[in-house]
Short mmCIF file of C-alpha atoms in Angstrom, two decimals:
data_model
loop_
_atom_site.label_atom_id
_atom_site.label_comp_id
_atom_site.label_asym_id
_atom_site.label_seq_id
_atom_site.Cartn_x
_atom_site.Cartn_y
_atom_site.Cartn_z
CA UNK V 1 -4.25 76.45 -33.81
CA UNK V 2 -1.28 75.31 -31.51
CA UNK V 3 -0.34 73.54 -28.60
CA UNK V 4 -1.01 75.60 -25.47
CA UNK V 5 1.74 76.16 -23.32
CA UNK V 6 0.16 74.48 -20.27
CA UNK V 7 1.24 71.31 -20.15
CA UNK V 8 4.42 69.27 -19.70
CA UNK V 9 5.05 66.65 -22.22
CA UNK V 10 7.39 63.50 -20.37
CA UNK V 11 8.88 60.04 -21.34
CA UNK V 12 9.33 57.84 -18.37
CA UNK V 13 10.43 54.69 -18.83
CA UNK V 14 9.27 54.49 -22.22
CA UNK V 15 5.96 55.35 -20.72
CA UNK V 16 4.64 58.80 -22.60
CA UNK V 17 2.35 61.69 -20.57
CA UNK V 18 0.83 65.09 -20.81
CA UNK V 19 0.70 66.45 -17.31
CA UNK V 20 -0.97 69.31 -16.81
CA UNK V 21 -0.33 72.74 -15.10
CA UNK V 22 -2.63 74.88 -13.22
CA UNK V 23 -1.05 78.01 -12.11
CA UNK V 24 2.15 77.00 -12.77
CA UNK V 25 2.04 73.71 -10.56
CA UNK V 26 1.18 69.94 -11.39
CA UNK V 27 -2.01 68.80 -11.77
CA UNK V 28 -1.36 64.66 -11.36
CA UNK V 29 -4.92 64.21 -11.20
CA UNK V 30 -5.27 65.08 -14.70
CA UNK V 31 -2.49 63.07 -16.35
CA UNK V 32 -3.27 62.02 -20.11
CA UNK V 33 -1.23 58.72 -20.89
CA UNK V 34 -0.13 58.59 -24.75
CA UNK V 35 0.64 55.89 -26.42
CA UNK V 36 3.68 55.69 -28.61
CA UNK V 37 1.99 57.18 -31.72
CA UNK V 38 0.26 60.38 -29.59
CA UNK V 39 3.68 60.87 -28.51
CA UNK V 40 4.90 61.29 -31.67
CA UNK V 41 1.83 63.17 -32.97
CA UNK V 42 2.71 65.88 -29.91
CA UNK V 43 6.31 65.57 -31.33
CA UNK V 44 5.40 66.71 -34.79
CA UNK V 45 3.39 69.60 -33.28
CA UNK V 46 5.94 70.75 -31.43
CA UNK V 47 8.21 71.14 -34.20
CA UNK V 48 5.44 72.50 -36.85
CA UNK V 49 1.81 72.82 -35.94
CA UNK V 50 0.70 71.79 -39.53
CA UNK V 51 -1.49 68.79 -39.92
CA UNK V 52 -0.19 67.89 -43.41
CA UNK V 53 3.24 68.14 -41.89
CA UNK V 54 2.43 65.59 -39.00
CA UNK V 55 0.75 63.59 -41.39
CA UNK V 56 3.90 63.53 -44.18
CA UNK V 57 6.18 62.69 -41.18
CA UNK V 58 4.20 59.93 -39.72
CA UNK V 59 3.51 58.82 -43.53
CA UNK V 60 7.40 58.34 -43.43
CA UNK V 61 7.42 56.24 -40.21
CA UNK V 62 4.33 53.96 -40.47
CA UNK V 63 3.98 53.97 -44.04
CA UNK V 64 0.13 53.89 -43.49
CA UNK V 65 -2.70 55.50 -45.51
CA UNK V 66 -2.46 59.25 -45.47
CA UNK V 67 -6.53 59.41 -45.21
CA UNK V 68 -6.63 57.10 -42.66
CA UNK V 69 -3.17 58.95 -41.18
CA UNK V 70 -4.96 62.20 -41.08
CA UNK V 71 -8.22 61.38 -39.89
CA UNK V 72 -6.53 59.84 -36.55
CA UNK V 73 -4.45 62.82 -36.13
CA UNK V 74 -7.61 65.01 -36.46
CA UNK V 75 -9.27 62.98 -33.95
CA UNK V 76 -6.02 62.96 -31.65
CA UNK V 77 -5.98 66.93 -31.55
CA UNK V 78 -9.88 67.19 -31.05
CA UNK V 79 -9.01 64.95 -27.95
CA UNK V 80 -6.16 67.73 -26.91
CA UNK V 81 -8.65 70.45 -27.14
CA UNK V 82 -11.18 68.69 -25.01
CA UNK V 83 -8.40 68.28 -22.38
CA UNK V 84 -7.17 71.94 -23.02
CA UNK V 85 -4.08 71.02 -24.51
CA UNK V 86 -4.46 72.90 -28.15
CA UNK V 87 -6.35 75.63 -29.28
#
């Protein structure tokens, strides 16, 4: 299941957003902030939309649990496809 394609994915001023499109224009009223970690998450799925992937490269950068890594990324993505950001 991948990212959908309607949504642009900025850095501002070390500040991290999904802003949606609708028809091919900006929807500001829907901004999602991320923090630094969604940001990455998004990131990851933008270069391989593979869960074990996002979790081995995060693994690498936080040197957390990989349970506890991949049940927050789980819960990240079932936030994207409530805001209709992945499939």
């Amino acid at each position: 299941m991948p990212l959908k394609d309607n949504f642009i994915f900025k850095e501002v001023q070390e500040e991290y957003m999904i802003v949606p499109l609708f028809n091919g224009n900006v929807n500001m009223s829907k901004v999602f902030n991320l923090n630094e970690t969604g940001a990455f998450i998004i990131k990851k799925l933008k270069e391989k939309d593979d869960i074990e992937y996002v979790v081995d490269e995060m693994f690498k950068e936080y040197d957390a649990d990989k349970e506890l890594l991949r049940s927050d990324i789980k819960a990240f993505i079932e936030e994207l496809k409530k805001r209709g950001f992945y499939e």
